[in-house]
Coordinates of C-alpha atoms and ligand atoms in Angstrom, one line a residue:
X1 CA -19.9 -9.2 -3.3
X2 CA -21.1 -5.9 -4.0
X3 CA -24.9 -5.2 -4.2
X4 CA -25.1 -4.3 -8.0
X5 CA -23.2 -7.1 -8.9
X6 CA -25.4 -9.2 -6.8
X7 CA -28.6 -7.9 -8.6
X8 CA -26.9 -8.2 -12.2
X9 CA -25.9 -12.1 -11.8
X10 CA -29.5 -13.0 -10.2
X11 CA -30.9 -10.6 -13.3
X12 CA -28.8 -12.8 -15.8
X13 CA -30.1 -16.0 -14.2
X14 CA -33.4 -14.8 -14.2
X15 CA -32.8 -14.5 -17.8
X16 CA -31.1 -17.4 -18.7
X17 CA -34.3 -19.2 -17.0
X18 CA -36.9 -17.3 -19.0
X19 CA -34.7 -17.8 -22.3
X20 CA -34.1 -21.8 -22.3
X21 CA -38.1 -22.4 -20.8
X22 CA -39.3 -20.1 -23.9
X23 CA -37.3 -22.5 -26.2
X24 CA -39.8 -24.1 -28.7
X25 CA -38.4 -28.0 -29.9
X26 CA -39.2 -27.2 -33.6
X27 CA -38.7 -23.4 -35.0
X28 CA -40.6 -21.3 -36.4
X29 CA -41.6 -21.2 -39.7
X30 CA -40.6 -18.4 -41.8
X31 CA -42.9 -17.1 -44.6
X32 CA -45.8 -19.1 -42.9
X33 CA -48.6 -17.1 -41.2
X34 CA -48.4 -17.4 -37.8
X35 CA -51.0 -16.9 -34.8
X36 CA -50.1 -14.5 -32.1
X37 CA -49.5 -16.0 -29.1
X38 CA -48.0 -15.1 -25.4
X39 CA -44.7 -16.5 -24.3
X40 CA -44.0 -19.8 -22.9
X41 CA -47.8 -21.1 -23.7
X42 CA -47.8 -19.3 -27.2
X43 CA -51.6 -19.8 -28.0
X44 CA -52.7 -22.5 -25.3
X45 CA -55.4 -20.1 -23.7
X46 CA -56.9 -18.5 -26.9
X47 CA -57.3 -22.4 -28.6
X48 CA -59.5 -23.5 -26.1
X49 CA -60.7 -27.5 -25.6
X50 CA -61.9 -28.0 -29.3
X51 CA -58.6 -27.6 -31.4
X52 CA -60.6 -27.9 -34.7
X53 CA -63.3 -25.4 -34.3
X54 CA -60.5 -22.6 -33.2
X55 CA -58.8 -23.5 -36.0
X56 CA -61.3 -23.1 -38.3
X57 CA -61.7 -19.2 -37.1
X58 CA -58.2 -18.9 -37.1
X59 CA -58.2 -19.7 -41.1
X60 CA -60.5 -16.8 -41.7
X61 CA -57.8 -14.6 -41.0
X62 CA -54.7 -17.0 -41.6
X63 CA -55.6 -18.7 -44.2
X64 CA -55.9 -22.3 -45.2
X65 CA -52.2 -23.6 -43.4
X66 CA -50.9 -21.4 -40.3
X67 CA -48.4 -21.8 -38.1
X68 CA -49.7 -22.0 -34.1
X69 CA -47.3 -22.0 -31.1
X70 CA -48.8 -24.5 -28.3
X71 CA -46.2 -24.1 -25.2
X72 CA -42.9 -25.4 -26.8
X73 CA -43.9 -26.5 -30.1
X74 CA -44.9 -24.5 -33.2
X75 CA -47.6 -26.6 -35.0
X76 CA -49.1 -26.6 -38.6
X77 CA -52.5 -26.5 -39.2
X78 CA -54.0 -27.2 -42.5
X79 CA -57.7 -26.4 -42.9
X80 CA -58.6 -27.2 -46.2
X81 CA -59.4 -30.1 -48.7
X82 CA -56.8 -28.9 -50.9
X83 CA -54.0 -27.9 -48.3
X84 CA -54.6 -31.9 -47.1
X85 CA -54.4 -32.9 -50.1
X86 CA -51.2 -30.6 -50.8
X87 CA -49.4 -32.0 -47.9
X88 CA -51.3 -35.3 -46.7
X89 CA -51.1 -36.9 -50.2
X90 CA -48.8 -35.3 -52.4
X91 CA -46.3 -35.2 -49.9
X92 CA -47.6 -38.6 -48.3
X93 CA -43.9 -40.1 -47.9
X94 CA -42.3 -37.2 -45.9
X95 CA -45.4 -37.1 -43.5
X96 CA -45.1 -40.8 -42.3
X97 CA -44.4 -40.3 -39.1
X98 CA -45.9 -39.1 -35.7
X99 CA -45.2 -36.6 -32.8
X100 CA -44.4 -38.4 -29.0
X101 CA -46.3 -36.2 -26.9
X102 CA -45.2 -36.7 -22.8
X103 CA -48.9 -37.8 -21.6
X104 CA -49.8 -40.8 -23.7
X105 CA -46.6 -42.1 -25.3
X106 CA -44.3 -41.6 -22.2
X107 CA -47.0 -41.7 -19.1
X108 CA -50.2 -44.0 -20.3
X109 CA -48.1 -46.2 -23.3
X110 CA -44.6 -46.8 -21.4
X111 CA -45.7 -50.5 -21.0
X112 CA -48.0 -51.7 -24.0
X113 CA -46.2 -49.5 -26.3
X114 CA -47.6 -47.5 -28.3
X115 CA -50.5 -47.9 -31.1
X116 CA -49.9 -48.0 -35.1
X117 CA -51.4 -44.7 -35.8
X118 CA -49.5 -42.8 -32.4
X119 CA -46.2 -44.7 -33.7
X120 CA -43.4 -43.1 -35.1
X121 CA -41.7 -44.2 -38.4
X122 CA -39.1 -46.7 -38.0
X123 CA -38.5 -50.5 -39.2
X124 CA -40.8 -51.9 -36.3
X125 CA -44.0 -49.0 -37.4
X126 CA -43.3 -50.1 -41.1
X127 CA -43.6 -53.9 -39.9
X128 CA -46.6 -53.6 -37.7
X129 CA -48.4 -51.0 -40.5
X130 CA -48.4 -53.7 -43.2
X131 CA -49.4 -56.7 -40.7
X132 CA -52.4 -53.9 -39.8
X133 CA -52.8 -53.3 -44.0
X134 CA -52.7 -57.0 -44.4
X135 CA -55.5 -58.0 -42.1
X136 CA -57.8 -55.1 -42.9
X137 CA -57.6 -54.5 -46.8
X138 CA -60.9 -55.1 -49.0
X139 CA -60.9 -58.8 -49.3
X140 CA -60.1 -59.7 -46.0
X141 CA -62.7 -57.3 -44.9
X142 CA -65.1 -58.5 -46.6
X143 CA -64.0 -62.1 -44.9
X144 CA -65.3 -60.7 -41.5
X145 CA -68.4 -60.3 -42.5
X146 CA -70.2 -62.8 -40.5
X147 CA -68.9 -61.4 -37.4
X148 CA -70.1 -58.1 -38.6
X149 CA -73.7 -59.7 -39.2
X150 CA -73.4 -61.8 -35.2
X151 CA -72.2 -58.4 -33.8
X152 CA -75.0 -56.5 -35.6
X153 CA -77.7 -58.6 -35.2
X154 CA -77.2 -59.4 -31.1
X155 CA -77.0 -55.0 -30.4
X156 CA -80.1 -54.7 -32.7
X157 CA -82.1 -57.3 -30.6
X158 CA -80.7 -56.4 -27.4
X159 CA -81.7 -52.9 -28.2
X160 CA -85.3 -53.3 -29.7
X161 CA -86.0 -55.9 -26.6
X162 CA -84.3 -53.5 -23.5
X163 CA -86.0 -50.5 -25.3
X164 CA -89.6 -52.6 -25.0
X165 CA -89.8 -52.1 -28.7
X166 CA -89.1 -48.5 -28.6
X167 CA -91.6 -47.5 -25.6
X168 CA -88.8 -47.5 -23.5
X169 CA -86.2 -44.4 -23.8
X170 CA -82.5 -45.9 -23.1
X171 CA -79.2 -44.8 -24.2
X172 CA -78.0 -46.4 -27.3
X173 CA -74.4 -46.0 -27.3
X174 CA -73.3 -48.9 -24.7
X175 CA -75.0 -51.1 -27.9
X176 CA -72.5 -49.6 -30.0
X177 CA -69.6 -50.2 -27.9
X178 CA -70.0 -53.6 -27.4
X179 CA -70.9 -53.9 -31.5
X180 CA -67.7 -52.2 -32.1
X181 CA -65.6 -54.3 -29.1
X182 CA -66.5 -57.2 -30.3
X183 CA -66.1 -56.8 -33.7
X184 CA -62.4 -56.0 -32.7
X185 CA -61.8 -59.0 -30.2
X186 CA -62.8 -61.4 -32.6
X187 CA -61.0 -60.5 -35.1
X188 CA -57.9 -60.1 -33.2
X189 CA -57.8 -62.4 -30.3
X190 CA -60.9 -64.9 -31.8
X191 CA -62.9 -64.1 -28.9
X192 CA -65.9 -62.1 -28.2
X193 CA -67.7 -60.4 -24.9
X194 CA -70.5 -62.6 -24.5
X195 CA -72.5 -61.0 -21.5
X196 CA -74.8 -58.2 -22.0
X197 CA -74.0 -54.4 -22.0
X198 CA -74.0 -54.3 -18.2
X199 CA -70.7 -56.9 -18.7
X200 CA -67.8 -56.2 -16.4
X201 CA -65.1 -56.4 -19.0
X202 CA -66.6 -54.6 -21.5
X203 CA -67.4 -52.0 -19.1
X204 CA -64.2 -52.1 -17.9
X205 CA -62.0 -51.4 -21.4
X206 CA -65.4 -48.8 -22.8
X207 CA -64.2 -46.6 -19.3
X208 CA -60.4 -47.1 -19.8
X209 CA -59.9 -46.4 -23.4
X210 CA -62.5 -43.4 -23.6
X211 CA -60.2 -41.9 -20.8
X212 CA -56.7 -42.9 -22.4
X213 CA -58.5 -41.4 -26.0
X214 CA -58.6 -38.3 -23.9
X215 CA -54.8 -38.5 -22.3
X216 CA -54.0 -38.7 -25.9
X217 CA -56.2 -35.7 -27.1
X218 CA -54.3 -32.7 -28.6
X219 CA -55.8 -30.6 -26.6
X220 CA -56.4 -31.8 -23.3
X221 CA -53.0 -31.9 -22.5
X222 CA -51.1 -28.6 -21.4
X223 CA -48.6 -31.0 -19.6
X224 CA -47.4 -32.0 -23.0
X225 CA -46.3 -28.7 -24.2
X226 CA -45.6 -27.2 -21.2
X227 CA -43.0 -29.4 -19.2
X228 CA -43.0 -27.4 -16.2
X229 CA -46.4 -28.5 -15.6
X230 CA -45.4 -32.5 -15.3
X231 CA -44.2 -31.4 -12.2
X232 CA -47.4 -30.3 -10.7
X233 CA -49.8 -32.3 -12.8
X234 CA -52.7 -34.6 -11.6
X235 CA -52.8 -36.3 -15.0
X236 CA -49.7 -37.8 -14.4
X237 CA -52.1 -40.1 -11.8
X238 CA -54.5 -40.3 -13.7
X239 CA -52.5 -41.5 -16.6
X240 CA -50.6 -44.0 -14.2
X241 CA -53.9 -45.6 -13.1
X242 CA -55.3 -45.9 -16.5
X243 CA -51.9 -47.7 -18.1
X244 CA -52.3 -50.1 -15.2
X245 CA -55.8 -50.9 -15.6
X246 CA -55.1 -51.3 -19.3
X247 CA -52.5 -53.3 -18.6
X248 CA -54.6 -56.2 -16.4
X249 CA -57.1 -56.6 -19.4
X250 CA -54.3 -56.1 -22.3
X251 CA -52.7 -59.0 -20.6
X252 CA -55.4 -61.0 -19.9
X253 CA -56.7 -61.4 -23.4
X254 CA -53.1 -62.6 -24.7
X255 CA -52.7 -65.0 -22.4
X256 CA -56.0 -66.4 -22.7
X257 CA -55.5 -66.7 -26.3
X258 CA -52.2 -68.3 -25.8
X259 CA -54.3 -70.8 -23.4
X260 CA -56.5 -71.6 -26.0
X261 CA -53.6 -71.8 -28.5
X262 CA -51.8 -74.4 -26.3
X263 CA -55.5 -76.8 -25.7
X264 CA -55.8 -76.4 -29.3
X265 CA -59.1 -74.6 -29.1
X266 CA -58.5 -71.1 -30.3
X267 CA -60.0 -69.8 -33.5
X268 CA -58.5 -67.9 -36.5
X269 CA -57.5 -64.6 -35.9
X270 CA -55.0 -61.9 -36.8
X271 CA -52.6 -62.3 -33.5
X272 CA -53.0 -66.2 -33.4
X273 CA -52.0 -66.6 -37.1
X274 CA -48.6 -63.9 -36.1
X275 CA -48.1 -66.4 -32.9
X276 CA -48.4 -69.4 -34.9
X277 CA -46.2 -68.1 -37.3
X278 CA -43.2 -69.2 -37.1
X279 CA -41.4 -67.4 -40.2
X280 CA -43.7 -64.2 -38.6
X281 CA -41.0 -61.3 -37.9
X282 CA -43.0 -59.1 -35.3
X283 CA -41.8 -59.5 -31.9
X284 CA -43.7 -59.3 -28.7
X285 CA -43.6 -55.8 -28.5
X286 CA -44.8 -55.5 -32.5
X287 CA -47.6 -57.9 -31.5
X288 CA -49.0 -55.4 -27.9
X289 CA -49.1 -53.0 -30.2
X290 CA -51.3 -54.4 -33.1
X291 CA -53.0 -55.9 -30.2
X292 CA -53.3 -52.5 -29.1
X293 CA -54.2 -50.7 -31.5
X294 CA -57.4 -53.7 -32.5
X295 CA -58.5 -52.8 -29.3
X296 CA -58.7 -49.2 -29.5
X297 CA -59.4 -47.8 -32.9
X298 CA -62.9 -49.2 -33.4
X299 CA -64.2 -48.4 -30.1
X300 CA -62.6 -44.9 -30.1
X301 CA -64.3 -44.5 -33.2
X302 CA -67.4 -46.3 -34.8
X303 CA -69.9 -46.2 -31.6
X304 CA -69.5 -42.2 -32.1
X305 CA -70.4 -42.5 -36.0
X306 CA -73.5 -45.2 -35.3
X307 CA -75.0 -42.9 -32.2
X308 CA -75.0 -39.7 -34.7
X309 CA -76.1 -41.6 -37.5
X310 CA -78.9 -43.1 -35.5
X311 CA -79.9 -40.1 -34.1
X312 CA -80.3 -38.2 -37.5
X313 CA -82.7 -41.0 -38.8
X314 CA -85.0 -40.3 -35.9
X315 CA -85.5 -36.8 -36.6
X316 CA -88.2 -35.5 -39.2
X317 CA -85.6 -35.3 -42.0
X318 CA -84.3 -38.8 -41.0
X319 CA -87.5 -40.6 -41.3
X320 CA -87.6 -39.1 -44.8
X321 CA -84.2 -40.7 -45.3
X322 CA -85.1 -44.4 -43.7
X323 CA -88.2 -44.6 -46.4
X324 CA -85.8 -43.3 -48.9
X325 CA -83.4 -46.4 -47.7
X326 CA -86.1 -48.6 -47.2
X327 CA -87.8 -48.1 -50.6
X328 CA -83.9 -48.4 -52.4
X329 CA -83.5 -51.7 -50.5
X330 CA -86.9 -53.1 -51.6
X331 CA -86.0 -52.1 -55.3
X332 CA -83.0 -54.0 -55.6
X333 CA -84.0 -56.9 -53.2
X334 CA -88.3 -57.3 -53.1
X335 CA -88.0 -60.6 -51.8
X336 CA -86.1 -59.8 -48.7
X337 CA -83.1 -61.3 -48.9
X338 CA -81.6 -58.0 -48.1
X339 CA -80.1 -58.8 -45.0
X340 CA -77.8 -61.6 -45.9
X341 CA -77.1 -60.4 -49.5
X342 CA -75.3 -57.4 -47.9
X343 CA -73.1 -59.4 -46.1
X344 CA -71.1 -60.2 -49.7
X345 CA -72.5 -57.4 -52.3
X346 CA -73.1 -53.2 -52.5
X347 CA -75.8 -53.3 -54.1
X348 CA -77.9 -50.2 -53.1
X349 CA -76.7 -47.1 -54.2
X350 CA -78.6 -44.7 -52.1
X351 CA -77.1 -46.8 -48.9
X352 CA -73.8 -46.7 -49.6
X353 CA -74.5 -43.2 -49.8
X354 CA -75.8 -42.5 -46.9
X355 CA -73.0 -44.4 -45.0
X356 CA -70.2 -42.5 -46.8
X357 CA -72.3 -39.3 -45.7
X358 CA -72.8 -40.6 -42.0
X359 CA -68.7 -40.5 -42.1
X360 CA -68.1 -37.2 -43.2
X361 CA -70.7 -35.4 -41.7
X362 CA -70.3 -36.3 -37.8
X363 CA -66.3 -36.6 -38.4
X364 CA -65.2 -38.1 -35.4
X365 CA -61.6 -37.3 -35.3
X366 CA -61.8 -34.0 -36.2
X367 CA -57.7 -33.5 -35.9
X368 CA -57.4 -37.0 -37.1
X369 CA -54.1 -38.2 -35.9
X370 CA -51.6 -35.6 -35.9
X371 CA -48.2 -36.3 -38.0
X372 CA -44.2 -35.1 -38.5
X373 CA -42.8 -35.1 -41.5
X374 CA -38.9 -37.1 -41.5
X375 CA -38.0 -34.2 -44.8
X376 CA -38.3 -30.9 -45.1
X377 CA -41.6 -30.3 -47.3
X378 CA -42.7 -27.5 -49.5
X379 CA -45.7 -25.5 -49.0
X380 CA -46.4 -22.3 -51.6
X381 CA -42.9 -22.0 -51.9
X382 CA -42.6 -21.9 -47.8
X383 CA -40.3 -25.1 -46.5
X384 CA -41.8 -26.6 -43.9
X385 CA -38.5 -28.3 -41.6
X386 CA -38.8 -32.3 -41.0
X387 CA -39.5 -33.2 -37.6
X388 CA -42.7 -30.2 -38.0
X389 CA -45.9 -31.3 -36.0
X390 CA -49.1 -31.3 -38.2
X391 CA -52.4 -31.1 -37.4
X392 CA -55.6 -31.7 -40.1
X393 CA -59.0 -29.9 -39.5
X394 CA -60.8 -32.8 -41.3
X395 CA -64.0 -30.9 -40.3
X396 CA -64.6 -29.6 -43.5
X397 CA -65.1 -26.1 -44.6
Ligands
HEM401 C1 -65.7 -44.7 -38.2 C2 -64.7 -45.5 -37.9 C3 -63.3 -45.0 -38.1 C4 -62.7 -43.8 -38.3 C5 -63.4 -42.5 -38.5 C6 -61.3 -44.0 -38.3 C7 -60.4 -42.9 -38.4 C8 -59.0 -43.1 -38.5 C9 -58.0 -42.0 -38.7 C10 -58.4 -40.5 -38.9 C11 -56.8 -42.5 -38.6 C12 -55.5 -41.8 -38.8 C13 -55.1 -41.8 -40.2 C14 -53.8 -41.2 -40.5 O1 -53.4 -40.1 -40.0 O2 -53.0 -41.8 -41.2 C15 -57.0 -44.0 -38.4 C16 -55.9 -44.8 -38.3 C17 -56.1 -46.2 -38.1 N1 -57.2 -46.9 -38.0 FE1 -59.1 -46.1 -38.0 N2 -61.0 -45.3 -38.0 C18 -62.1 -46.0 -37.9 C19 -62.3 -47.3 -37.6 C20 -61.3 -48.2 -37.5 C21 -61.4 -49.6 -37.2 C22 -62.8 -50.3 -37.0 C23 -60.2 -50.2 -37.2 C24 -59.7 -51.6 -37.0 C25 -60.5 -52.6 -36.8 C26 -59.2 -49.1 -37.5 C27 -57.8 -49.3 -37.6 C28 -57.0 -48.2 -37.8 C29 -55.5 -48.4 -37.9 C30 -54.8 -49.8 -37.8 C31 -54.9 -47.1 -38.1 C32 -53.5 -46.8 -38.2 C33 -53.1 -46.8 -39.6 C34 -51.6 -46.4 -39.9 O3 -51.1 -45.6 -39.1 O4 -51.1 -46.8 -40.9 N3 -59.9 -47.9 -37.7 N4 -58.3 -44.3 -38.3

């Protein structure tokens, strides 16, 4: 073959190569502002490790709800109350679902499945959502209050005594994981991590699900939008080793509470009433993944909250705050009788206050839980194609 023609086939390979690997799975939008971004990795560089503080730059220039290219996918980002509201509420039904990202749902979940929030919509997420809305609506909330109170109570002492009544510095957040574990076991499997915060297993799932938290992080993950990069990627490992220690202690705390189902000597919880139910239509998988899911979302979640909130009341300002809280309590309740009557009543306006403002300040999932929408939606008169990846800055503005 001729030398030209030689060069020209290679140059239309070369080509064809570049072309299909700079193929995003969803398009761009048109009409919706878009950030500039290189080829192939679109803005991967420029956004950094904390998606959600970017983002808020970003809308200074873009507006409230952009469009971002992240390696093959072109992502919405809404930035505002009202653009969440626009989209996450108004448009609630056609943003049901979730994005499968390569990392977490096909590397770290591909044996426990995957949990309720990470799920997409289909008949088994619909099933295993109301079980989850079921078990954790108002009432049955307030039902779990005694474990709440045992939970409490034993990571308060523990503190105060390990801390030598506060002459000791120590790090409070182990406290808070075990509060939140617990919590989570009990309710799910009717079992609870008796040792103290030095405890093997409780350890053992604090280490595993902080790492898988951050295989499933938007933004730690360049594998996920870039697929060349499975190839060569140590995460991969990593995400391998973590599904397999997951697995050990996933499996381990079914069977035990099938055991204790079989003796006879289990107590109530969510997954023993589903096994025990024997008109209950989850199947095995359906029950991993609530079991899953129990497992995860406090601890990924409420120790982060408690150690902020905790730390803001020991500052200055915060002391203010706890004689504010102190002196509201006393008001309502001067014979102290506090601590049990807020197991069953809200009583104390300035508290619940000061809760609902622990949650919105230190907002600890500042992208929330990113979604796809199954119709096209409407934005400012821009349509927004189903199967579009969303992310929410719930930061606040
Ligand atoms: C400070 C504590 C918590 C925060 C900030 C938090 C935050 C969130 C967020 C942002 C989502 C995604 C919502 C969405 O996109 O629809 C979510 C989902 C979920 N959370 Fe939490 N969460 C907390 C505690 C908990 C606890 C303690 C449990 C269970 C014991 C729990 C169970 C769930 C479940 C089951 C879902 C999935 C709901 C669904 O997809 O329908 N969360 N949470």
């Amino acid at each position: 073959m001729a030398l030209p023609i030689v060069f020209a086939v290679a140059a239309l390979v070369v080509y064809l190569v570049l072309k299909v690997s700079n193929r995003t799975i969803s398009p761009k939008i048109p009409g919706l502002p878009a950030v500039p971004g290189l080829p192939f990795v679109g803005s991967l560089f420029d956004i950094g490790s904390c998606h959600s503080r970017k983002a808020q730059e970003w809308a200074q220039t873009y507006g409230p709800v952009f469009q971002v290219r992240l390696g093959n996918r072109w992502i919405v980002f809404a930035n505002t109350y009202d653009a969440i509201q626009e989209l996450w509420i108004k448009q609630q039904s056609a943003l049901i679902s979730r994005p499968t990202l390569y990392t977490f749902h096909k590397v770290v979940s591909s044996s426990q499945g995957f949990t309720i929030g990470t799920s997409p919509w289909d008949e088994s997420c619909k099933r295993r959502r109301k079980a989850a809305a079921t078990a954790l609506n108002r009432p049955a909330v307030e039902s779990y209050m005694p474990i709440v109170d045992l939970e409490s109570s034993a990571s308060i002492r523990e503190l105060l005594v390990d801390s030598q009544y506060g002459e000791k510095e120590i790090n409070p957040a182990p406290y808070f994981h075990r509060f939140a574990l617990n919590t989570s076991l009990t309710l799910n499997y009717g079992y609870r991590i008796k040792g103290n915060v030095d405890d093997a297993q409780l350890r053992e799932i604090v280490d595993v699900e902080r790492a898988v938290s951050n295989l499933r992080s938007t933004s730690n993950n360049w594998q996920d939008y870039v697929p060349a990069l499975r190839l060569l990627s140590g995460r991969n490992q990593e995400a391998v080793e973590m599904r397999k220690r997951r697995d050990k202690y996933m499996i381990d705390l079914l069977n035990e509470l099938q055991r204790r189902i079989k003796e006879g000597t289990d107590r109530p919880c969510i997954t023993g009433n589903i096994l025990k139910d024997p008109e209950a239509k989850l199947n095995e998988a359906e029950i991993r993944s609530i079991c899953l899911t129990m497992v995860s979302a406090g601890l990924d979640t409420v120790p982060g909250n408690l150690v902020m909130g905790l730390g803001y009341l020991s500052t200055p300002q915060g002391q203010e705050i706890q004689k504010k809280c102190y002196d509201a309590i006393m008001q309502v309740y001067p014979n102290g009788e506090a601590w049990d009557a807020c197991l069953r009543e809200e009583k104390v306006p300035y508290v619940m206050a000061l809760v609902k403002e622990v949650l919105r300040f230190w907002c600890v999932v500042p992208i929330s839980l990113p979604r796809v929408n199954i119709k096209d939606v409407v934005y400012k008169g821009v349509t927004i194609p189903a199967g579009t990846t969303f992310f929410m800055v719930s930061l606040g503005n």
